[in-house]
Tab-separated table of C-alpha atoms and ligand atoms in Angstrom:
chain	number	residue	atom	x	y	z
A	1	MET	CA	6.006	7.235	-20.243
A	2	LEU	CA	9.310	8.293	-18.928
A	3	GLN	CA	10.385	10.165	-21.997
A	4	GLY	CA	11.512	13.534	-21.104
A	5	LYS	CA	10.550	13.167	-17.454
A	6	LYS	CA	12.761	15.032	-14.875
A	7	ILE	CA	13.474	12.787	-11.834
A	8	VAL	CA	15.440	13.876	-8.800
A	9	LEU	CA	16.832	10.636	-7.342
A	10	GLY	CA	17.774	10.745	-3.583
A	11	ILE	CA	20.565	8.311	-2.763
A	12	THR	CA	21.105	7.555	1.100
A	13	GLY	CA	23.905	5.528	3.084
A	14	SER	CA	22.358	1.971	2.357
A	15	ILE	CA	24.384	-1.172	1.190
A	16	ALA	CA	21.570	-1.063	-1.502
A	17	ALA	CA	22.958	2.205	-2.841
A	18	TYR	CA	24.895	0.394	-5.726
A	19	LYS	CA	21.561	-0.450	-7.055
A	20	SER	CA	20.871	3.214	-7.662
A	21	CYS	CA	23.197	2.733	-10.677
A	22	LEU	CA	20.878	0.126	-12.038
A	23	ILE	CA	18.008	2.684	-11.551
A	24	ILE	CA	19.651	5.562	-13.113
A	25	ARG	CA	20.563	3.420	-16.184
A	26	GLN	CA	17.092	2.390	-16.640
A	27	LEU	CA	15.653	5.552	-16.175
A	28	ILE	CA	17.979	7.145	-18.821
A	29	LYS	CA	17.389	4.384	-21.219
A	30	LYS	CA	13.563	5.259	-21.024
A	31	GLY	CA	14.260	8.789	-21.772
A	32	ALA	CA	14.351	10.407	-18.425
A	33	GLU	CA	16.755	13.045	-17.000
A	34	VAL	CA	18.206	12.375	-13.686
A	35	GLN	CA	19.415	14.568	-11.111
A	36	VAL	CA	21.065	12.873	-8.057
A	37	VAL	CA	21.016	14.265	-4.555
A	38	ILE	CA	23.031	12.141	-2.324
A	39	THR	CA	23.419	12.242	1.715
A	40	PRO	CA	26.952	12.548	3.160
A	41	ALA	CA	26.595	8.787	4.269
A	42	GLY	CA	25.257	7.847	0.881
A	43	LYS	CA	28.912	8.808	-0.509
A	44	GLU	CA	30.415	6.026	1.566
A	45	PHE	CA	28.689	3.654	-0.402
A	46	ILE	CA	28.873	4.882	-3.897
A	47	THR	CA	30.958	7.506	-5.273
A	48	PRO	CA	29.728	10.725	-6.809
A	49	ILE	CA	31.981	10.055	-9.834
A	50	THR	CA	30.053	7.157	-10.915
A	51	LEU	CA	26.841	8.847	-10.467
A	52	SER	CA	27.839	11.771	-12.410
A	53	ALA	CA	29.200	9.699	-15.141
A	54	LEU	CA	25.902	7.825	-15.332
A	55	THR	CA	23.725	11.081	-15.123
A	56	SER	CA	25.780	13.380	-16.969
A	57	LYS	CA	25.340	15.738	-14.345
A	58	PRO	CA	27.221	16.942	-11.279
A	59	VAL	CA	25.957	15.156	-8.144
A	60	ILE	CA	24.399	17.317	-5.380
A	61	SER	CA	25.153	16.726	-1.967
A	62	GLU	CA	26.178	19.848	0.062
A	63	PHE	CA	24.229	23.027	0.266
A	64	PHE	CA	27.291	24.908	-1.574
A	65	ALA	CA	29.620	23.452	-4.199
A	66	GLN	CA	32.967	22.965	-2.552
A	67	ARG	CA	34.919	24.008	-5.467
A	68	ASP	CA	33.543	27.376	-6.504
A	69	GLY	CA	30.856	28.132	-3.583
A	70	THR	CA	27.970	27.857	-5.945
A	71	TRP	CA	24.704	27.584	-4.048
A	72	HIS	CA	22.541	24.623	-4.981
A	73	SER	CA	18.924	25.463	-4.646
A	74	HIS	CA	16.681	22.661	-3.101
A	75	VAL	CA	13.605	25.131	-4.182
A	76	ASP	CA	14.762	25.163	-7.734
A	77	LEU	CA	14.984	21.246	-7.787
A	78	GLY	CA	11.629	21.112	-6.201
A	79	LEU	CA	10.098	22.996	-8.990
A	80	TRP	CA	12.109	21.412	-11.618
A	81	ALA	CA	11.393	17.656	-10.947
A	82	ASP	CA	8.302	15.664	-12.308
A	83	ALA	CA	8.912	13.179	-9.554
A	84	MET	CA	11.520	12.567	-6.616
A	85	LEU	CA	12.486	8.927	-5.989
A	86	ILE	CA	14.355	8.115	-2.840
A	87	ALA	CA	16.018	4.914	-3.408
A	88	PRO	CA	17.448	3.485	-1.088
A	89	ALA	CA	15.914	5.175	1.633
A	90	THR	CA	17.312	4.351	5.051
A	91	ALA	CA	15.403	4.458	8.438
A	92	SER	CA	17.300	7.660	9.401
A	93	THR	CA	16.330	9.611	6.172
A	94	ILE	CA	12.650	8.010	6.542
A	95	GLY	CA	12.454	9.428	10.189
A	96	LYS	CA	14.023	12.682	9.102
A	97	MET	CA	11.578	13.073	6.210
A	98	ALA	CA	8.535	12.198	8.366
A	99	ASN	CA	9.522	14.658	10.953
A	100	GLY	CA	11.101	17.634	8.820
A	101	VAL	CA	14.627	17.414	10.399
A	102	ALA	CA	16.095	19.246	7.321
A	103	ASP	CA	19.844	18.695	8.106
A	104	ASN	CA	21.193	17.848	4.718
A	105	MET	CA	20.395	18.805	0.982
A	106	LEU	CA	18.222	15.526	0.309
A	107	ILE	CA	15.860	16.456	3.125
A	108	THR	CA	15.524	20.011	2.249
A	109	THR	CA	15.035	19.128	-1.359
A	110	TYR	CA	12.122	16.714	-0.173
A	111	LEU	CA	10.432	19.438	1.782
A	112	SER	CA	10.781	21.746	-0.996
A	113	MET	CA	9.340	19.228	-3.644
A	114	LYS	CA	6.329	19.997	-5.641
A	115	ALA	CA	6.252	16.580	-7.652
A	116	PRO	CA	5.095	13.225	-6.196
A	117	VAL	CA	7.730	11.383	-4.147
A	118	PHE	CA	8.335	7.772	-4.291
A	119	ILE	CA	10.363	6.131	-1.361
A	120	ALA	CA	11.988	2.694	-1.543
A	121	PRO	CA	12.911	1.755	2.113
A	122	ALA	CA	16.352	-0.346	2.432
A	123	MET	CA	17.296	-1.649	5.718
A	124	ASP	CA	17.435	-4.865	7.973
A	125	LEU	CA	14.375	-6.634	9.102
A	126	ASP	CA	14.459	-5.676	12.617
A	127	MET	CA	15.022	-1.809	11.758
A	128	TYR	CA	11.967	-2.048	9.385
A	129	ALA	CA	9.868	-3.648	11.786
A	130	HIS	CA	10.543	-1.240	14.552
A	131	PRO	CA	7.301	0.513	15.522
A	132	SER	CA	9.182	3.938	15.151
A	133	THR	CA	10.089	2.959	11.361
A	134	GLN	CA	6.441	1.687	10.669
A	135	GLN	CA	4.975	4.984	12.227
A	136	ASN	CA	7.340	7.174	10.102
A	137	LEU	CA	6.365	5.164	7.050
A	138	LYS	CA	2.613	5.565	7.929
A	139	THR	CA	3.162	9.420	8.343
A	140	LEU	CA	4.858	9.721	5.013
A	141	GLN	CA	1.978	7.691	3.381
A	142	SER	CA	-0.422	9.966	4.954
A	143	TYR	CA	1.175	12.893	3.593
A	144	GLY	CA	0.563	11.406	0.102
A	145	ASN	CA	4.026	9.804	-0.601
A	146	HIS	CA	4.311	6.683	-2.358
A	147	ILE	CA	6.124	4.019	-0.448
A	148	ILE	CA	7.615	1.137	-2.710
A	149	GLU	CA	8.167	-1.898	-0.865
A	150	PRO	CA	9.256	-5.593	-2.014
A	151	GLY	CA	6.882	-8.144	-3.361
A	152	THR	CA	3.707	-5.992	-2.741
A	153	GLY	CA	3.193	-4.748	-6.189
A	154	PHE	CA	2.850	-1.225	-7.511
A	155	LEU	CA	3.036	1.440	-5.236
A	156	ALA	CA	2.347	-0.761	-2.323
A	157	SER	CA	1.827	0.303	1.154
A	158	LYS	CA	1.310	-2.878	2.973
A	159	LEU	CA	3.507	-2.264	5.904
A	160	GLU	CA	4.516	-5.595	6.489
A	161	GLY	CA	7.277	-6.116	3.811
A	162	LYS	CA	10.882	-7.295	4.512
A	163	GLY	CA	12.802	-4.120	4.481
A	164	ARG	CA	15.015	-5.325	1.580
A	165	MET	CA	14.932	-2.495	-1.249
A	166	GLU	CA	12.569	-3.427	-4.115
A	167	GLU	CA	14.305	-4.406	-7.341
A	168	PRO	CA	15.421	-1.618	-9.603
A	169	GLU	CA	13.135	-2.702	-12.568
A	170	ASN	CA	10.041	-2.884	-10.475
A	171	ILE	CA	10.916	0.642	-8.831
A	172	VAL	CA	11.359	1.954	-12.473
A	173	ALA	CA	8.076	0.278	-13.248
A	174	CYS	CA	6.124	1.860	-10.452
A	175	LEU	CA	7.254	5.349	-11.920
A	176	GLU	CA	5.993	4.288	-15.485
A	177	GLN	CA	2.799	3.169	-14.029
A	178	PHE	CA	2.376	6.308	-12.026
A	179	PHE	CA	2.918	8.439	-15.022
A	180	SER	CA	0.928	6.521	-17.416
A	181	GLN	CA	-1.956	6.991	-15.185
A	182	GLN	CA	-1.183	10.783	-14.653
A	183	GLY	CA	-3.370	13.064	-16.702
A	184	SER	CA	-6.028	10.615	-17.264
A	185	MET	CA	-8.532	12.763	-15.377
A	186	LYS	CA	-7.126	16.154	-16.539
A	187	GLY	CA	-9.856	18.570	-16.690
A	188	LYS	CA	-12.203	16.645	-14.581
A	189	LYS	CA	-13.718	17.934	-11.267
A	190	VAL	CA	-14.416	15.457	-8.507
A	191	LEU	CA	-16.026	16.270	-5.093
A	192	ILE	CA	-15.122	13.883	-2.326
A	193	THR	CA	-16.366	13.685	1.167
A	194	ALA	CA	-14.266	12.193	3.930
A	195	GLY	CA	-14.144	11.582	7.420
A	196	PRO	CA	-16.770	11.753	10.278
A	197	THR	CA	-19.178	14.434	11.216
A	198	TYR	CA	-19.707	15.500	14.583
A	199	GLU	CA	-23.061	16.415	16.025
A	200	LYS	CA	-22.946	18.864	18.933
A	201	ILE	CA	-24.876	17.840	22.107
A	202	ASP	CA	-23.538	20.672	24.241
A	203	PRO	CA	-20.168	22.780	24.040
A	204	VAL	CA	-17.875	19.728	24.968
A	205	ARG	CA	-19.814	16.786	23.746
A	206	PHE	CA	-20.797	15.474	20.400
A	207	ILE	CA	-21.960	12.288	18.447
A	208	GLY	CA	-19.603	11.089	16.155
A	209	ASN	CA	-18.066	8.122	14.771
A	210	TYR	CA	-14.423	6.332	14.133
A	211	SER	CA	-13.972	7.461	10.751
A	212	SER	CA	-10.312	8.424	10.184
A	213	GLY	CA	-10.563	10.212	6.909
A	214	LYS	CA	-7.956	7.794	5.448
A	215	MET	CA	-9.945	6.288	2.911
A	216	GLY	CA	-11.327	9.545	1.505
A	217	PHE	CA	-7.713	11.258	1.426
A	218	ALA	CA	-6.324	8.205	-0.425
A	219	LEU	CA	-9.226	8.691	-3.032
A	220	ALA	CA	-8.510	12.750	-3.104
A	221	ASN	CA	-4.861	12.007	-3.792
A	222	GLU	CA	-5.542	9.185	-6.321
A	223	CYS	CA	-7.849	11.607	-8.355
A	224	ALA	CA	-5.297	14.419	-7.830
A	225	ASN	CA	-2.395	12.250	-9.026
A	226	ARG	CA	-4.456	11.450	-12.270
A	227	GLY	CA	-4.645	15.174	-12.925
A	228	ALA	CA	-8.322	15.893	-11.485
A	229	GLN	CA	-9.291	19.010	-9.582
A	230	VAL	CA	-10.574	17.792	-6.328
A	231	GLU	CA	-12.911	19.442	-3.612
A	232	LEU	CA	-12.431	17.444	-0.683
A	233	VAL	CA	-14.983	18.225	2.034
A	234	CYS	CA	-13.978	16.847	5.273
A	235	GLY	CA	-15.326	16.290	8.620
A	236	PRO	CA	-13.047	16.547	11.801
A	237	VAL	CA	-9.998	14.452	11.176
A	238	SER	CA	-6.495	14.377	12.780
A	239	ALA	CA	-3.935	17.083	12.172
A	240	LEU	CA	-1.807	14.526	10.819
A	241	MET	CA	-4.238	13.941	7.896
A	242	GLN	CA	-2.642	16.438	5.235
A	243	THR	CA	-2.687	16.714	1.435
A	244	LYS	CA	0.013	17.999	-0.555
A	245	SER	CA	-1.300	18.169	-4.076
A	246	PRO	CA	-2.101	21.546	-5.626
A	247	HIS	CA	-5.072	19.882	-7.432
A	248	ILE	CA	-6.798	19.364	-4.006
A	249	HIS	CA	-8.865	22.202	-2.236
A	250	ARG	CA	-9.799	20.914	1.076
A	251	ILE	CA	-12.986	22.303	2.783
A	252	ASP	CA	-13.072	21.585	6.571
A	253	VAL	CA	-16.681	21.050	8.050
A	254	GLU	CA	-17.989	19.678	11.449
A	255	SER	CA	-21.600	18.518	11.093
A	256	ALA	CA	-23.654	16.808	8.460
A	257	GLN	CA	-25.587	19.801	7.952
A	258	GLU	CA	-22.402	21.890	7.153
A	259	MET	CA	-21.237	18.938	4.937
A	260	PHE	CA	-24.677	19.070	3.161
A	261	GLU	CA	-24.472	22.764	2.518
A	262	VAL	CA	-21.159	22.600	0.866
A	263	CYS	CA	-21.961	19.668	-1.122
A	264	LYS	CA	-25.057	20.974	-2.992
A	265	GLU	CA	-23.374	23.966	-3.714
A	266	LEU	CA	-20.542	22.297	-5.260
A	267	TYR	CA	-21.976	19.135	-6.811
A	268	PRO	CA	-23.625	21.148	-10.010
A	269	SER	CA	-20.235	22.294	-11.295
A	270	MET	CA	-18.602	18.610	-10.701
A	271	ASP	CA	-18.091	15.769	-13.182
A	272	SER	CA	-18.247	13.360	-10.233
A	273	ALA	CA	-18.651	12.909	-6.513
A	274	ILE	CA	-17.538	9.960	-4.413
A	275	LEU	CA	-19.232	9.958	-0.981
A	276	CYS	CA	-16.899	8.303	1.547
A	277	ALA	CA	-17.747	10.249	4.626
A	278	ALA	CA	-19.283	8.505	7.367
A	279	VAL	CA	-22.072	11.024	7.928
A	280	ALA	CA	-24.092	10.873	11.248
A	281	ASP	CA	-27.654	9.993	10.325
A	282	PHE	CA	-28.979	11.865	13.403
A	283	ALA	CA	-28.039	14.990	15.434
A	284	PRO	CA	-29.374	16.156	18.660
A	285	GLU	CA	-32.827	18.144	18.240
A	286	THR	CA	-31.113	21.019	20.420
A	287	THR	CA	-27.554	21.895	21.341
A	288	ALA	CA	-27.259	22.836	24.897
A	289	LYS	CA	-25.573	26.252	25.356
A	290	GLN	CA	-23.785	25.344	28.507
A	291	LYS	CA	-22.199	21.962	29.501
A	292	ILE	CA	-24.758	19.545	30.685
A	293	LYS	CA	-24.412	18.829	34.376
A	294	ARG	CA	-24.875	15.334	35.995
A	295	THR	CA	-28.002	15.153	38.076
A	296	GLY	CA	-28.212	11.605	38.837
A	297	ASP	CA	-31.262	11.169	36.668
A	298	ASP	CA	-31.297	9.311	33.356
A	299	MET	CA	-30.286	11.623	30.537
A	300	VAL	CA	-32.544	11.584	27.410
A	301	ILE	CA	-31.213	13.126	24.147
A	302	ARG	CA	-33.815	13.550	21.375
A	303	LEU	CA	-32.462	13.146	18.050
A	304	LYS	CA	-33.625	14.452	14.709
A	305	PRO	CA	-32.677	13.097	11.276
A	306	ASN	CA	-29.858	14.801	9.372
A	307	PRO	CA	-30.061	15.416	5.690
A	308	ASP	CA	-29.061	12.351	3.484
A	309	ILE	CA	-26.285	14.084	1.268
A	310	ALA	CA	-26.038	11.054	-0.961
A	311	ALA	CA	-29.719	10.872	-1.688
A	312	SER	CA	-30.115	14.583	-2.267
A	313	LEU	CA	-27.093	14.558	-4.843
A	314	GLY	CA	-28.674	11.540	-6.403
A	315	GLN	CA	-31.651	13.641	-7.000
A	316	MET	CA	-29.813	16.537	-8.269
A	317	LYS	CA	-27.408	14.432	-10.710
A	318	GLN	CA	-27.580	15.250	-14.274
A	319	LYS	CA	-26.886	13.358	-17.516
A	320	GLY	CA	-23.016	13.009	-17.514
A	321	GLN	CA	-22.476	13.365	-13.860
A	322	THR	CA	-21.471	10.336	-11.938
A	323	LEU	CA	-22.099	9.699	-8.228
A	324	VAL	CA	-20.437	7.086	-6.239
A	325	GLY	CA	-21.329	5.999	-2.746
A	326	PHE	CA	-20.056	3.694	0.009
A	327	ALA	CA	-21.867	1.330	2.297
A	328	LEU	CA	-20.384	0.467	5.659
A	329	GLU	CA	-22.271	-2.653	6.602
A	330	THR	CA	-22.111	-5.230	9.768
A	331	ASN	CA	-24.896	-7.638	8.445
A	332	ASP	CA	-26.882	-8.444	5.167
A	333	GLU	CA	-24.190	-6.645	3.631
A	334	GLU	CA	-25.128	-7.030	-0.197
A	335	SER	CA	-28.611	-6.449	0.005
A	336	ASN	CA	-28.227	-3.413	2.148
A	337	ALA	CA	-25.644	-2.108	-0.437
A	338	GLN	CA	-28.103	-3.082	-3.313
A	339	ALA	CA	-30.891	-0.979	-1.512
A	340	LYS	CA	-28.710	1.945	-1.070
A	341	LEU	CA	-27.202	1.987	-4.597
A	342	LYS	CA	-30.946	2.435	-5.774
A	343	LYS	CA	-32.160	4.562	-3.153
A	344	LYS	CA	-29.471	7.157	-3.515
A	345	ASN	CA	-29.272	6.926	-7.381
A	346	PHE	CA	-25.462	5.935	-7.207
A	347	ASP	CA	-23.786	4.666	-10.333
A	348	PHE	CA	-21.781	2.389	-8.236
A	349	ILE	CA	-21.508	1.486	-4.506
A	350	VAL	CA	-18.297	0.553	-2.540
A	351	LEU	CA	-19.383	-1.972	-0.120
A	352	ASN	CA	-17.003	-2.582	3.020
A	353	SER	CA	-17.867	-4.726	5.970
A	354	LEU	CA	-16.807	-4.445	9.562
A	355	LYS	CA	-16.917	-8.215	9.463
A	356	ASP	CA	-13.815	-8.337	7.504
A	357	GLU	CA	-10.663	-7.894	9.482
A	358	GLY	CA	-8.513	-5.079	8.144
A	359	ALA	CA	-11.348	-3.195	6.679
A	360	GLY	CA	-13.445	-0.231	7.427
A	361	PHE	CA	-12.728	2.500	10.072
A	362	ARG	CA	-9.179	3.685	11.008
A	363	THR	CA	-7.266	0.788	9.296
A	364	ASP	CA	-4.580	1.286	6.645
A	365	THR	CA	-6.175	-1.341	4.643
A	366	ASN	CA	-9.743	-2.013	3.322
A	367	LYS	CA	-11.495	-5.002	1.463
A	368	ILE	CA	-14.207	-3.898	-0.828
A	369	THR	CA	-16.887	-4.931	-3.391
A	370	ILE	CA	-17.838	-2.663	-6.047
A	371	ILE	CA	-21.449	-3.215	-6.993
A	372	THR	CA	-23.114	-1.640	-9.971
A	373	ALA	CA	-26.742	-2.408	-11.223
A	374	GLU	CA	-25.454	-5.142	-13.309
A	375	SER	CA	-22.272	-6.391	-11.707
A	376	LYS	CA	-20.428	-7.144	-8.505
A	377	LYS	CA	-16.721	-7.413	-8.077
A	378	GLU	CA	-14.785	-8.430	-4.962
A	379	TYR	CA	-11.361	-7.215	-4.099
A	380	PRO	CA	-8.816	-8.834	-1.740
A	381	LEU	CA	-7.474	-6.930	1.247
A	382	LYS	CA	-5.266	-3.969	0.311
A	383	SER	CA	-3.807	-0.708	1.276
A	384	LYS	CA	-6.270	2.229	1.179
A	385	GLU	CA	-4.115	3.841	-1.480
A	386	GLU	CA	-4.580	0.599	-3.585
A	387	VAL	CA	-8.282	0.424	-2.972
A	388	ALA	CA	-8.416	4.238	-4.119
A	389	LYS	CA	-6.764	3.050	-7.534
A	390	ASP	CA	-9.542	0.088	-8.006
A	391	ILE	CA	-12.214	2.787	-6.997
A	392	VAL	CA	-11.097	5.328	-9.409
A	393	ASP	CA	-10.157	2.925	-12.228
A	394	GLU	CA	-13.662	1.901	-12.040
A	395	LEU	CA	-14.929	5.691	-11.962
A	396	GLU	CA	-12.690	6.239	-15.263
A	397	ARG	CA	-14.418	3.119	-16.940
A	398	LEU	CA	-18.015	4.598	-16.345
B	1	LIG	O1	-12.362	7.011	7.299
B	1	LIG	P1	-11.818	5.724	7.373
B	1	LIG	O2	-11.181	5.532	8.736
B	1	LIG	O3	-10.644	5.284	6.404
B	1	LIG	O4	-12.873	4.812	7.074
B	1	LIG	C1	-13.490	4.641	6.100
B	1	LIG	C2	-14.911	4.308	5.993
B	1	LIG	C3	-15.215	3.051	6.536
B	1	LIG	C4	-15.626	5.516	6.688
B	1	LIG	C5	-15.294	4.206	4.392
B	1	LIG	O5	-14.823	3.405	3.787
B	1	LIG	C6	-16.905	4.201	4.405
B	1	LIG	O6	-17.349	3.023	4.563
B	1	LIG	N1	-17.656	5.296	4.335
B	1	LIG	C7	-19.122	5.494	4.411
B	1	LIG	C8	-19.734	5.333	5.652
B	1	LIG	C9	-20.978	5.278	5.852
B	1	LIG	O7	-21.388	6.173	6.340
B	1	LIG	O8	-21.987	4.350	5.065
B	1	LIG	P2	-23.373	4.333	5.264
B	1	LIG	O9	-23.651	2.912	4.843
B	1	LIG	O10	-24.115	4.863	6.514
B	1	LIG	O11	-23.754	5.456	3.929
B	1	LIG	C10	-24.086	5.160	2.626
B	1	LIG	C11	-23.620	6.202	1.871
B	1	LIG	O12	-24.426	7.441	1.906
B	1	LIG	C12	-22.071	6.789	1.941
B	1	LIG	O13	-21.699	7.148	0.739
B	1	LIG	C13	-22.333	8.112	2.854
B	1	LIG	O14	-21.311	8.960	2.712
B	1	LIG	C14	-23.588	8.540	2.464
B	1	LIG	N2	-24.476	9.213	3.264
B	1	LIG	C15	-24.736	8.687	4.628
B	1	LIG	C16	-25.623	9.439	5.478
B	1	LIG	C17	-26.075	10.672	5.304
B	1	LIG	N3	-26.733	11.398	6.113
B	1	LIG	N4	-25.738	11.326	4.219
B	1	LIG	C18	-24.784	10.621	3.170
B	1	LIG	O15	-24.404	11.059	2.295
């Protein structure tokens, strides 16, 4: 899987830097080409001579080579690489990456990187558990980066690890697994809906819900990582929700009606659709032109039903097309999900319940059950990135 792959290995100033030698050895043994970019602090822990001997390449650390003034182009490295791995990644580097503080060659290379980025944090437990580190890791994850943490398995993103860097063989296994999945959806087109919809009451108020878009964006990233072309139709989500992959085309909408128009236009040319958005079922019958003033009386808003996007796509579905839906339930979960599976003509439905702690809206984790006409499979609580893998695995199995 790693044969011929070009890996930029970023090394930062951690005691775990010596383990990067083991990472390099394994990558090279498996046929990869490795280019090391090291921070000034990293060089305090491991010498560039050792690293260049292992990689058979000069180590890059400064913007200019001190010997002859050659300029090192971070942009070229960003285009050259098939993946960037930062191992060990200190709290300082993680913070700079999350906030775009481009004061060394490693960070500029990261900011120019076109390939997927893997980050293996390494620090003591208190630094790791600090809210600022946790926030920075979440930010990096929301940008589509993969966080590799100890004890939590492949491309883990559960943010309660111990801070210790994952073992070199597991880090290399993460890269191998990533490349083995990459390309499995090449040539496929997938429509994904994400986030909430807002239904306007007046110029300042709306009916909405708590969806953050995290689950839908994780699905988009997963499909794109596997080589699919993704049309991501998303309702109003936070500015922090960003996608990096050139395989994702994002279309922002506000209301259920707008989402419906875009989806029905796109679906006929898609191989699959995954409908993860929390679409408002009702909208105010009229939208006031001016801000509605308080009068002291009761306020009554008459609602009209919105189009059911899923049911419409279910009717449009042609042979060879797949339609996947979600069911967000609070009670009678399974029977409600079964009813939606049938009514909306889904191939399978992903059930998540607000009764399960850590599942549903806004969390970084989710707990799902995948239900088809013939089967039911329950999954444990996992990060939304891992949940997305389970869902896309099921989609690929169909
Ligand atoms: O965005 P996050 O904060 O990460 O939260 C993720 C999530 C909880 C929003 C997600 O996991 C989820 O459950 N999404 C579906 C929420 C929902 O609206 O479920 P539902 O049971 O009301 O709808 C059933 C299905 O029909 C869904 O696929 C929904 O997208 C679709 N639908 C619903 C109504 C409508 N008018 N049109 C639709 O297409």
